[in-house]
Short mmCIF file of C-alpha atoms (C1' of nucleotides) in Angstrom, two decimals:
data_model
loop_
_atom_site.label_atom_id
_atom_site.label_comp_id
_atom_site.label_asym_id
_atom_site.label_seq_id
_atom_site.Cartn_x
_atom_site.Cartn_y
_atom_site.Cartn_z
CA UNK A 10 24.52 10.39 312.15
CA UNK A 11 25.52 7.13 310.52
CA UNK A 12 21.92 6.88 309.30
CA UNK A 13 22.12 10.38 307.86
CA UNK A 14 25.33 9.79 306.00
CA UNK A 15 24.10 6.44 304.74
CA UNK A 16 21.35 8.35 302.96
CA UNK A 17 24.00 9.62 300.62
CA UNK A 18 26.84 7.15 300.54
CA UNK A 19 26.56 3.44 300.98
CA UNK A 20 28.86 2.76 303.92
CA UNK A 21 30.70 -0.52 304.42
CA UNK A 22 31.15 -2.45 307.65
CA UNK A 23 34.61 -1.03 307.97
CA UNK A 24 33.33 2.50 307.47
CA UNK A 25 30.84 2.00 310.25
CA UNK A 26 33.43 0.65 312.63
CA UNK A 27 35.73 3.59 311.98
CA UNK A 28 32.82 5.94 312.50
CA UNK A 29 31.65 4.37 315.71
CA UNK A 30 35.12 4.87 317.03
CA UNK A 31 34.65 8.61 316.52
CA UNK A 32 31.80 8.48 318.99
CA UNK A 33 33.81 7.16 321.84
CA UNK A 34 34.48 10.43 323.67
CA UNK A 35 31.23 11.34 325.39
CA UNK A 36 30.81 14.73 327.06
CA UNK A 37 28.18 16.76 328.85
CA UNK A 38 27.72 20.55 328.68
CA UNK A 39 25.61 22.78 330.87
CA UNK A 40 23.89 25.90 329.65
CA UNK A 41 26.30 28.82 329.63
CA UNK A 42 29.42 26.76 328.91
CA UNK A 43 30.78 27.27 325.38
CA UNK A 44 31.33 24.10 323.40
CA UNK A 45 33.35 25.95 320.78
CA UNK A 46 34.80 29.40 321.09
CA UNK A 47 35.46 31.80 318.21
CA UNK A 48 39.14 32.58 317.70
CA UNK A 49 40.38 29.58 319.68
CA UNK A 50 42.62 27.10 317.93
CA UNK A 51 42.42 23.36 317.96
CA UNK A 52 38.75 23.03 318.69
CA UNK A 53 36.70 19.86 318.39
CA UNK A 54 33.54 19.03 316.50
CA UNK A 55 30.59 17.31 318.14
CA UNK A 56 27.74 15.00 317.37
CA UNK A 57 24.75 15.89 319.48
CA UNK A 58 23.24 12.96 321.33
CA UNK A 59 20.68 15.00 323.25
CA UNK A 60 19.89 18.64 323.89
CA UNK A 61 19.90 21.72 321.69
CA UNK A 62 22.75 24.07 320.82
CA UNK A 63 23.26 27.25 318.82
CA UNK A 64 26.09 28.36 316.53
CA UNK A 65 26.55 32.09 316.37
CA UNK A 66 28.82 35.00 315.68
CA UNK A 67 29.24 38.08 317.83
CA UNK A 68 29.92 41.49 316.32
CA UNK A 69 32.15 44.08 317.97
CA UNK A 70 28.97 46.10 318.50
CA UNK A 71 27.78 43.36 320.80
CA UNK A 72 24.88 42.17 318.71
CA UNK A 73 24.93 38.59 317.62
CA UNK A 74 23.63 36.50 314.78
CA UNK A 75 22.71 32.89 315.38
CA UNK A 76 23.66 30.97 312.27
CA UNK A 77 21.95 27.75 313.11
CA UNK A 78 20.18 25.86 315.79
CA UNK A 79 21.38 22.31 316.32
CA UNK A 80 19.17 19.48 317.48
CA UNK A 81 19.94 15.89 318.46
CA UNK A 82 21.65 13.97 315.69
CA UNK A 83 23.33 17.06 314.24
CA UNK A 84 27.01 17.28 313.52
CA UNK A 85 28.37 20.65 314.55
CA UNK A 86 31.59 22.56 314.52
CA UNK A 87 33.01 20.98 311.38
CA UNK A 88 34.54 24.28 310.32
CA UNK A 89 36.21 24.66 313.67
CA UNK A 90 38.20 21.46 313.12
CA UNK A 91 38.91 22.01 309.44
CA UNK A 92 40.26 25.50 310.08
CA UNK A 93 43.05 26.37 312.43
CA UNK A 94 40.93 28.71 314.49
CA UNK A 95 37.19 28.51 315.03
CA UNK A 96 35.23 31.17 313.15
CA UNK A 97 32.12 30.89 315.30
CA UNK A 98 30.86 30.04 318.77
CA UNK A 99 28.71 27.12 319.80
CA UNK A 100 26.75 27.27 323.01
CA UNK A 101 24.25 24.85 324.51
CA UNK A 102 20.65 26.01 324.76
CA UNK A 103 19.72 23.16 327.06
CA UNK A 104 21.92 20.61 328.78
CA UNK A 105 23.75 18.78 326.02
CA UNK A 106 25.23 15.32 325.71
CA UNK A 107 27.55 15.00 322.77
CA UNK A 108 30.39 12.98 321.33
CA UNK A 109 33.54 14.98 320.89
CA UNK A 110 35.35 14.46 317.59
CA UNK A 111 38.95 15.67 317.63
CA UNK A 112 40.66 17.01 314.56
CA UNK A 113 43.26 14.26 314.33
CA UNK A 114 40.67 11.55 314.75
CA UNK A 115 38.47 12.97 312.04
CA UNK A 116 41.30 13.44 309.56
CA UNK A 117 42.68 9.99 310.24
CA UNK A 118 39.20 8.51 309.81
CA UNK A 119 39.08 10.24 306.44
CA UNK A 120 42.25 8.59 305.30
CA UNK A 121 41.24 5.19 306.64
CA UNK A 122 37.86 5.18 304.94
CA UNK A 123 37.87 7.60 302.05
CA UNK A 124 34.14 7.40 301.50
CA UNK A 125 33.63 8.99 304.86
CA UNK A 126 35.12 12.22 303.56
CA UNK A 127 32.68 12.24 300.68
CA UNK A 128 29.81 11.49 303.03
CA UNK A 129 30.79 14.30 305.35
CA UNK A 130 31.16 16.61 302.36
CA UNK A 131 27.61 15.77 301.48
CA UNK A 132 26.40 16.39 305.03
CA UNK A 133 28.24 19.70 305.12
CA UNK A 134 26.57 20.70 301.87
CA UNK A 135 23.18 19.91 303.26
CA UNK A 136 24.09 22.14 306.15
CA UNK A 137 25.19 24.87 303.83
CA UNK A 138 21.86 24.61 302.04
CA UNK A 139 20.20 25.43 305.33
CA UNK A 140 22.40 28.42 305.94
CA UNK A 141 21.62 29.63 302.44
CA UNK A 142 17.91 29.33 303.08
CA UNK A 143 18.45 31.21 306.31
CA UNK A 144 20.18 33.97 304.38
CA UNK A 145 17.23 34.21 302.04
CA UNK A 146 14.97 34.41 305.08
CA UNK A 147 16.81 37.30 306.59
CA UNK A 148 17.52 39.08 303.33
CA UNK A 149 14.21 38.88 301.55
CA UNK A 150 11.36 37.75 303.76
CA UNK A 151 9.19 39.82 306.08
CA UNK A 152 9.28 39.15 309.80
CA UNK A 153 6.20 36.93 309.86
CA UNK A 154 7.33 34.98 306.80
CA UNK A 155 10.72 34.47 308.38
CA UNK A 156 9.26 33.24 311.61
CA UNK A 157 6.84 30.93 309.83
CA UNK A 158 9.61 29.56 307.66
CA UNK A 159 11.88 29.02 310.59
CA UNK A 160 9.31 27.19 312.69
CA UNK A 161 8.43 24.97 309.75
CA UNK A 162 12.02 24.12 308.97
CA UNK A 163 12.71 23.29 312.57
CA UNK A 164 9.61 21.14 312.67
CA UNK A 165 10.66 19.26 309.56
CA UNK A 166 14.11 18.62 311.01
CA UNK A 167 12.73 17.47 314.34
CA UNK A 168 10.39 15.07 312.63
CA UNK A 169 13.34 13.45 310.88
CA UNK A 170 14.76 12.50 314.27
CA UNK A 171 11.43 11.62 315.84
CA UNK A 172 11.13 14.69 318.03
CA UNK A 173 8.18 16.30 316.34
CA UNK A 174 5.00 15.62 314.44
CA UNK A 175 2.87 17.48 311.96
CA UNK A 176 0.99 18.79 314.99
CA UNK A 177 3.97 20.49 316.59
CA UNK A 178 6.95 20.01 318.88
CA UNK A 179 8.61 21.00 322.12
CA UNK A 180 10.90 23.96 321.63
CA UNK A 181 13.24 25.38 324.29
CA UNK A 182 14.02 28.59 322.38
CA UNK A 183 13.40 31.90 324.10
CA UNK A 184 12.20 34.91 322.16
CA UNK A 185 15.67 36.38 322.52
CA UNK A 186 17.15 33.40 320.77
CA UNK A 187 14.54 33.62 318.04
CA UNK A 188 15.35 37.31 317.63
CA UNK A 189 19.07 36.67 317.23
CA UNK A 190 18.34 33.87 314.81
CA UNK A 191 15.97 35.82 312.60
CA UNK A 192 17.72 39.18 312.69
CA UNK A 193 14.86 40.84 314.58
CA UNK A 194 14.46 42.45 317.97
CA UNK A 195 13.02 40.39 320.81
CA UNK A 196 10.10 42.77 321.10
CA UNK A 197 9.22 42.32 317.48
CA UNK A 198 9.48 38.56 317.76
CA UNK A 199 6.81 38.72 320.39
CA UNK A 200 4.52 40.75 318.16
CA UNK A 201 5.13 38.47 315.22
CA UNK A 202 4.27 35.40 317.27
CA UNK A 203 1.09 37.04 318.39
CA UNK A 204 0.18 37.89 314.83
CA UNK A 205 0.73 34.33 313.66
CA UNK A 206 -1.25 33.03 316.61
CA UNK A 207 -4.16 35.41 315.99
CA UNK A 208 -4.11 34.49 312.32
CA UNK A 209 -4.66 30.90 313.43
CA UNK A 210 -1.45 29.55 311.90
CA UNK A 211 0.95 28.62 314.75
CA UNK A 212 0.94 28.92 318.49
CA UNK A 213 4.28 29.09 320.25
CA UNK A 214 3.71 29.30 323.97
CA UNK A 215 5.13 27.73 327.04
CA UNK A 216 7.94 25.93 325.21
CA UNK A 217 5.66 24.26 322.73
CA UNK A 218 5.06 24.97 319.04
CA UNK A 219 1.62 23.94 317.79
CA UNK A 220 0.75 24.12 314.12
CA UNK A 221 -2.84 25.32 314.11
CA UNK A 222 -3.07 25.39 310.35
CA UNK A 223 -0.08 23.73 308.79
CA UNK A 224 -1.04 24.39 305.19
CA UNK A 225 -1.76 28.05 305.74
CA UNK A 226 1.61 28.39 307.41
CA UNK A 227 3.42 26.64 304.57
CA UNK A 228 1.67 28.92 302.17
CA UNK A 229 2.47 32.05 304.13
CA UNK A 230 6.15 31.16 304.42
CA UNK A 231 6.34 29.80 300.87
CA UNK A 232 8.08 26.89 302.51
CA UNK A 233 9.46 24.31 300.13
CA UNK A 234 11.24 21.56 301.96
CA UNK A 235 13.11 20.36 298.89
CA UNK A 236 16.37 21.66 300.31
CA UNK A 237 16.04 19.32 303.27
CA UNK A 238 15.32 16.16 301.27
CA UNK A 239 18.16 14.80 299.24
CA UNK A 240 18.00 11.13 299.99
CA UNK A 241 18.82 8.02 298.08
CA UNK A 242 22.48 7.12 297.86
CA UNK A 243 24.20 8.80 294.94
CA UNK A 244 27.34 6.83 295.56
CA UNK A 245 27.40 3.05 295.62
CA UNK B 12 41.81 25.86 292.00
CA UNK B 13 44.60 23.32 292.45
CA UNK B 14 46.56 26.05 294.18
CA UNK B 15 43.66 26.75 296.50
CA UNK B 16 43.16 23.15 297.50
CA UNK B 17 46.86 22.65 297.96
CA UNK B 18 46.69 25.26 300.68
CA UNK B 19 44.86 22.72 302.76
CA UNK B 20 45.85 19.28 301.60
CA UNK B 21 49.20 18.30 300.17
CA UNK B 22 48.26 16.87 296.79
CA UNK B 23 50.28 14.17 295.06
CA UNK B 24 51.22 14.00 291.39
CA UNK B 25 48.42 11.54 290.83
CA UNK B 26 45.94 13.82 292.55
CA UNK B 27 46.95 16.64 290.26
CA UNK B 28 46.60 14.52 287.15
CA UNK B 29 43.13 13.38 288.17
CA UNK B 30 42.19 16.96 288.89
CA UNK B 31 43.50 18.34 285.65
CA UNK B 32 41.32 15.82 283.91
CA UNK B 33 38.31 17.45 285.54
CA UNK B 34 39.19 20.63 283.71
CA UNK B 35 38.97 19.19 280.27
CA UNK B 36 35.45 20.30 279.36
CA UNK B 37 35.71 24.01 278.60
CA UNK B 38 32.57 26.07 278.08
CA UNK B 39 31.55 29.65 277.47
CA UNK B 40 28.42 31.41 278.81
CA UNK B 41 26.94 34.72 277.77
CA UNK B 42 25.14 37.05 280.12
CA UNK B 43 21.54 35.98 280.51
CA UNK B 44 22.17 32.25 280.02
CA UNK B 45 21.79 30.24 283.22
CA UNK B 46 24.72 28.01 284.09
CA UNK B 47 22.70 26.15 286.72
CA UNK B 48 18.98 26.21 287.15
CA UNK B 49 17.10 25.68 290.41
CA UNK B 50 14.94 22.57 290.41
CA UNK B 51 16.70 20.94 287.47
CA UNK B 52 18.27 17.54 288.00
CA UNK B 53 21.67 16.36 286.94
CA UNK B 54 23.39 19.72 286.84
CA UNK B 55 27.12 20.27 286.61
CA UNK B 56 29.53 22.23 288.72
CA UNK B 57 32.02 24.69 287.25
CA UNK B 58 35.41 26.15 287.84
CA UNK B 59 35.50 29.74 286.66
CA UNK B 60 38.42 30.53 284.38
CA UNK B 61 37.34 34.08 283.63
CA UNK B 62 34.33 36.30 284.19
CA UNK B 63 32.01 36.80 287.14
CA UNK B 64 28.87 34.87 288.10
CA UNK B 65 26.20 35.02 290.79
CA UNK B 66 24.44 32.26 292.72
CA UNK B 67 20.98 33.17 293.87
CA UNK B 68 17.55 32.03 294.91
CA UNK B 69 14.26 33.39 293.69
CA UNK B 70 11.22 33.60 295.96
CA UNK B 71 7.68 33.06 294.72
CA UNK B 72 7.12 36.76 295.38
CA UNK B 73 9.64 37.46 292.66
CA UNK B 74 12.32 38.99 294.83
CA UNK B 75 15.67 37.36 294.85
CA UNK B 76 18.61 36.93 297.15
CA UNK B 77 22.08 36.59 295.73
CA UNK B 78 23.95 34.15 297.93
CA UNK B 79 27.38 34.74 296.54
CA UNK B 80 29.30 36.39 293.81
CA UNK B 81 31.84 34.18 292.07
CA UNK B 82 35.08 35.42 290.62
CA UNK B 83 37.76 33.70 288.54
CA UNK B 84 39.22 30.68 290.29
CA UNK B 85 36.05 29.92 292.21
CA UNK B 86 34.43 26.52 292.24
CA UNK B 87 30.67 26.86 291.97
CA UNK B 88 27.59 24.67 291.96
CA UNK B 89 28.97 21.96 294.20
CA UNK B 90 25.61 21.50 295.86
CA UNK B 91 23.94 21.10 292.50
CA UNK B 92 26.04 18.03 291.75
CA UNK B 93 25.93 16.55 295.24
CA UNK B 94 22.14 16.80 295.37
CA UNK B 95 19.74 15.31 292.89
CA UNK B 96 18.21 18.65 292.01
CA UNK B 97 19.87 22.05 292.14
CA UNK B 98 18.69 24.23 295.01
CA UNK B 99 19.86 27.48 293.50
CA UNK B 100 20.52 29.29 290.23
CA UNK B 101 23.81 30.42 288.82
CA UNK B 102 23.93 33.13 286.22
CA UNK B 103 26.87 34.89 284.58
CA UNK B 104 27.31 38.57 285.34
CA UNK B 105 29.81 38.99 282.54
CA UNK B 106 30.84 36.61 279.79
CA UNK B 107 32.18 33.54 281.52
CA UNK B 108 34.68 30.87 280.56
CA UNK B 109 34.50 27.85 282.80
CA UNK B 110 35.36 24.18 283.06
CA UNK B 111 32.33 22.00 283.45
CA UNK B 112 32.61 19.27 286.07
CA UNK B 113 30.01 16.53 285.71
CA UNK B 114 28.67 14.65 288.66
CA UNK B 115 30.03 11.27 287.59
CA UNK B 116 33.46 12.70 286.91
CA UNK B 117 33.64 14.38 290.28
CA UNK B 118 32.47 11.35 292.21
CA UNK B 119 34.81 9.07 290.35
CA UNK B 120 37.67 11.47 290.97
CA UNK B 121 36.82 11.27 294.65
CA UNK B 122 37.14 7.51 294.67
CA UNK B 123 40.33 7.55 292.62
CA UNK B 124 42.10 10.04 294.84
CA UNK B 125 40.49 10.10 298.27
CA UNK B 126 42.36 13.18 299.40
CA UNK B 127 40.55 15.16 296.79
CA UNK B 128 37.27 14.66 298.66
CA UNK B 129 38.85 16.01 301.82
CA UNK B 130 40.29 18.94 299.92
CA UNK B 131 36.95 19.77 298.35
CA UNK B 132 35.31 19.45 301.75
CA UNK B 133 37.72 22.03 303.01
CA UNK B 134 37.04 24.33 300.06
CA UNK B 135 33.30 23.95 300.59
CA UNK B 136 33.73 24.85 304.23
CA UNK B 137 35.61 27.97 303.34
CA UNK B 138 32.73 28.81 301.06
CA UNK B 139 30.27 28.19 303.83
CA UNK B 140 32.24 30.52 306.07
CA UNK B 141 31.63 33.23 303.49
CA UNK B 142 27.91 32.55 303.37
CA UNK B 143 27.83 32.68 307.16
CA UNK B 144 29.54 36.03 307.15
CA UNK B 145 27.06 37.18 304.54
CA UNK B 146 24.23 36.10 306.83
CA UNK B 147 25.71 38.13 309.66
CA UNK B 148 25.92 41.08 307.27
CA UNK B 149 22.30 40.94 306.33
CA UNK B 150 21.02 40.02 309.77
CA UNK B 151 22.95 42.36 311.99
CA UNK B 152 24.74 45.12 310.13
CA UNK B 153 23.39 48.45 308.93
CA UNK B 154 23.24 49.19 305.23
CA UNK B 155 26.51 51.13 305.10
CA UNK B 156 28.32 48.54 307.21
CA UNK B 157 27.06 45.80 304.96
CA UNK B 158 28.16 47.58 301.85
CA UNK B 159 31.57 48.37 303.32
CA UNK B 160 32.01 44.81 304.46
CA UNK B 161 30.98 43.40 301.13
CA UNK B 162 33.29 45.62 299.11
CA UNK B 163 36.18 44.76 301.41
CA UNK B 164 35.55 41.03 301.26
CA UNK B 165 35.33 41.14 297.49
CA UNK B 166 38.54 43.13 297.37
CA UNK B 167 40.32 40.63 299.56
CA UNK B 168 39.17 37.75 297.39
CA UNK B 169 40.15 39.50 294.18
CA UNK B 170 43.59 40.22 295.56
CA UNK B 171 44.10 36.52 296.19
CA UNK B 172 43.71 35.88 292.48
CA UNK B 173 45.62 38.94 291.37
CA UNK B 174 42.61 40.96 290.22
CA UNK B 175 42.77 43.66 292.80
CA UNK B 176 45.07 45.69 294.99
CA UNK B 177 44.77 47.54 298.25
CA UNK B 178 43.87 50.56 296.10
CA UNK B 179 40.80 48.99 294.53
CA UNK B 180 39.53 46.82 291.71
CA UNK B 181 37.35 46.64 288.62
CA UNK B 182 33.85 45.57 289.50
CA UNK B 183 31.13 44.77 286.97
CA UNK B 184 28.28 44.72 289.52
CA UNK B 185 25.30 46.98 288.95
CA UNK B 186 23.50 48.60 291.84
CA UNK B 187 20.65 46.16 291.27
CA UNK B 188 23.00 43.24 291.81
CA UNK B 189 24.41 44.87 294.92
CA UNK B 190 20.87 45.37 296.20
CA UNK B 191 19.93 41.72 295.71
CA UNK B 192 23.17 40.67 297.33
CA UNK B 193 22.84 42.85 300.40
CA UNK B 194 19.11 42.56 300.93
CA UNK B 195 18.52 46.23 300.15
CA UNK B 196 16.64 48.14 297.49
CA UNK B 197 18.55 49.46 294.51
CA UNK B 198 17.64 53.01 295.43
CA UNK B 199 19.06 52.61 298.88
CA UNK B 200 22.23 51.07 297.50
CA UNK B 201 22.74 54.24 295.55
CA UNK B 202 22.34 56.40 298.64
CA UNK B 203 24.62 54.18 300.68
CA UNK B 204 27.33 54.39 298.04
CA UNK B 205 27.02 58.14 298.02
CA UNK B 206 27.31 58.23 301.80
CA UNK B 207 30.46 56.12 301.80
CA UNK B 208 31.92 58.23 299.03
CA UNK B 209 31.16 61.50 300.79
CA UNK B 210 32.62 60.08 303.99
CA UNK B 211 35.84 59.57 302.03
CA UNK B 212 35.93 55.80 302.51
CA UNK B 213 35.21 54.15 299.13
CA UNK B 214 34.24 55.31 295.70
CA UNK B 215 32.38 52.92 293.45
CA UNK B 216 31.74 54.54 290.14
CA UNK B 217 31.94 53.57 286.54
CA UNK B 218 32.71 49.91 287.23
CA UNK B 219 35.60 50.63 289.54
CA UNK B 220 35.91 50.37 293.30
CA UNK B 221 38.49 52.68 294.82
CA UNK B 222 39.40 52.48 298.49
CA UNK B 223 39.85 56.10 299.49
CA UNK B 224 40.57 55.26 303.09
CA UNK B 225 41.08 51.56 303.55
CA UNK B 226 41.56 51.64 307.30
CA UNK B 227 38.52 53.77 307.94
CA UNK B 228 36.49 51.39 305.84
CA UNK B 229 37.78 48.33 307.68
CA UNK B 230 36.95 50.05 310.92
CA UNK B 231 33.47 51.02 309.80
CA UNK B 232 32.65 47.51 308.61
CA UNK B 233 34.43 45.87 311.51
CA UNK B 234 35.98 43.70 308.84
CA UNK B 235 38.12 40.86 310.09
CA UNK B 236 39.47 38.79 307.27
CA UNK B 237 40.30 35.82 309.47
CA UNK B 238 37.50 33.81 307.91
CA UNK B 239 39.18 34.10 304.52
CA UNK B 240 42.64 33.00 305.64
CA UNK B 241 43.01 29.40 306.63
CA UNK B 242 46.16 28.37 304.88
CA UNK B 243 48.93 25.99 305.60
CA UNK B 244 48.20 22.33 304.88
CA UNK B 245 46.54 20.62 307.81
CA UNK B 246 46.80 17.30 306.06
CA UNK B 247 50.13 15.85 304.96
"C1'" DC C 7 21.11 57.65 267.15
"C1'" DG C 8 17.40 55.51 269.51
"C1'" DT C 9 15.98 52.67 273.12
"C1'" DA C 10 16.80 49.94 277.10
"C1'" DG C 11 19.17 49.52 281.08
"C1'" DC C 12 21.65 52.01 284.65
"C1'" DT C 13 22.21 55.82 288.07
"C1'" DT C 14 20.76 59.63 290.75
"C1'" DT C 15 17.64 62.43 293.48
"C1'" DG C 16 13.33 63.90 295.90
"C1'" DA C 17 8.95 62.93 298.39
"C1'" DT C 18 6.50 60.01 301.11
"C1'" DG C 19 5.26 55.56 303.53
"C1'" DT C 20 6.05 51.63 306.71
"C1'" DA C 21 8.24 47.63 308.91
"C1'" DG C 22 10.56 46.96 312.48
"C1'" DG C 23 13.66 49.09 316.22
"C1'" DT C 24 14.12 51.29 320.81
"C1'" DC C 25 12.64 52.61 325.29
"C1'" DA C 26 9.94 51.72 329.18
"C1'" DA C 27 7.39 49.20 332.42
"C1'" DG C 28 4.36 45.75 334.20
"C1'" DA C 29 2.94 40.70 334.33
"C1'" DA C 30 4.12 35.74 334.10
"C1'" DA C 31 6.93 32.23 334.54
"C1'" DT C 32 10.99 29.98 336.32
"C1'" DG C 33 14.44 29.04 339.32
"C1'" DT C 34 16.95 29.20 344.05
"C1'" DG C 35 17.96 28.97 348.74
"C1'" DG C 36 16.05 28.45 353.15
"C1'" DC D 5 6.75 24.57 350.23
"C1'" DC D 6 7.40 29.34 350.36
"C1'" DA D 7 9.84 34.04 349.67
"C1'" DC D 8 12.56 36.28 346.56
"C1'" DA D 9 15.32 36.98 342.40
"C1'" DT D 10 15.88 36.45 337.68
"C1'" DT D 11 14.66 35.66 333.43
"C1'" DT D 12 11.14 35.71 329.98
"C1'" DC D 13 7.00 37.53 328.00
"C1'" DT D 14 3.80 41.14 326.77
"C1'" DT D 15 2.12 45.61 325.53
"C1'" DG D 16 2.15 50.65 324.50
"C1'" DA D 17 4.36 55.00 322.71
"C1'" DC D 18 7.46 56.73 319.79
"C1'" DC D 19 11.27 56.79 316.31
"C1'" DT D 20 14.27 55.64 312.25
"C1'" DA D 21 16.30 53.05 308.58
"C1'" DC D 22 15.06 51.60 304.69
"C1'" DA D 23 11.32 50.74 301.06
"C1'" DT D 24 8.43 52.45 297.45
"C1'" DC D 25 7.02 55.53 293.96
"C1'" DA D 26 8.16 58.74 290.56
"C1'" DA D 27 10.89 61.11 287.33
"C1'" DA D 28 15.03 62.95 285.21
"C1'" DG D 29 19.72 62.48 283.48
"C1'" DC D 30 23.40 58.92 281.84
"C1'" DT D 31 25.61 55.19 279.11
"C1'" DA D 32 26.00 52.01 276.04
"C1'" DC D 33 25.40 49.26 272.38
"C1'" DG D 34 22.86 47.23 268.39
#
DNA sequence: CGTAGCTTTGATGTAGGTCAAGAAATGTGG
DNA sequence: CCACATTTCTTGACCTACATCAAAGCTACG
């Protein structure tokens, strides 16, 4: 995370010390145990050390929308500490190890090292950019485009933390999770994956995503990774 | 805007002076003139004094997704100043008067009054909460639910700035704009509006939204405005 | 006072949903 | 290491919400 923030704001020694202190509270979560629960007050944020998690909202009708999938290195639940009550749920997808960041610690870190607030603002904006792209996915792309776009984005993010290559990556997401992420039904997700596989673009089977034809996939999804790359410190 | 931020962070006299300085550069935009253009570098942010604007993304296919509708008092284009190149467009819907906030001014304001960064972080998070809700709309709600939810959210926001009541509000959005916001076709937007009108819930005609049965509409949309209300300064 | 952008409606097409049921995989306790 | 349960995947048949196409009536403003 420090590396991520440093991409935007040049952090001093002091900044780094204050930050590392935020990491002190290590926790472990099993699948099925909420990390953050919608409607609860006084929730924490987390920095994922290992494992995958999902942030989602549940509708009264029972259907749910996954807002984003978090991978190691991600900072999650910021809104749940900035607001009095959490407006979303976060649930592990695999076993998760994470550092808990309490509200008071975060806010006091902000006042101790003001640049940290700016850096976190930047990180939150990068996050928002992803949600926006996700909205475009769901609002204006067909099912296969959505799926292609999603798998590419995930791949790009995993590569940034060394968990993927241009060839592919390990992916613990079930088709149900994909469905709730992409606003589709699980059945249709299955068909879409088959289509993409038969078209020779990606193969997602047995927990592994393999890019059979990366360029064709990029083309099909009209994937432009600009929104993920915003490096080079703006603030000195 | 100062009022909005103050809801989260107690701002000092100095903070307010620094902020008011950000307002100095007043500009006017006519319909059809982009305020921010996707892909351009070195764009500004704006605080809307009057008029409505829309932030959107265009896909190579030509279709577009409106990410949010901005009303007076809103701060827009933050991501376009935090990132090197803008990742979205902003276009006026009506004639707009706005204060331009340049990147260097914003960043220097952040270092002069550190609490401002935290306050803007909070405002950005509130914004993100709206985008998230929008994603849920498009991903998991039916067309009439989406429309109902959108009109209610807009109403709630307009009330906060004194431009609407529980009865309704003036709304300059065309059915094309609604369609691109909600991920529908313009034709279907028309039918959905008719349905809601005939069901006695809302009437949107001639630039005016009238809530015929507010409670029924809230019920239909399963609208919970919690994500809009996060007041009371967390930071002293 | 005409022309361009909205709104409205009807007819028809299709992407993706729902229901159902069997096959693989995965996990669990003995 | 096996029996059994549970989840996940896969496929087919059928259905529906919404899209697309087309055309007519409105509104507005230059």
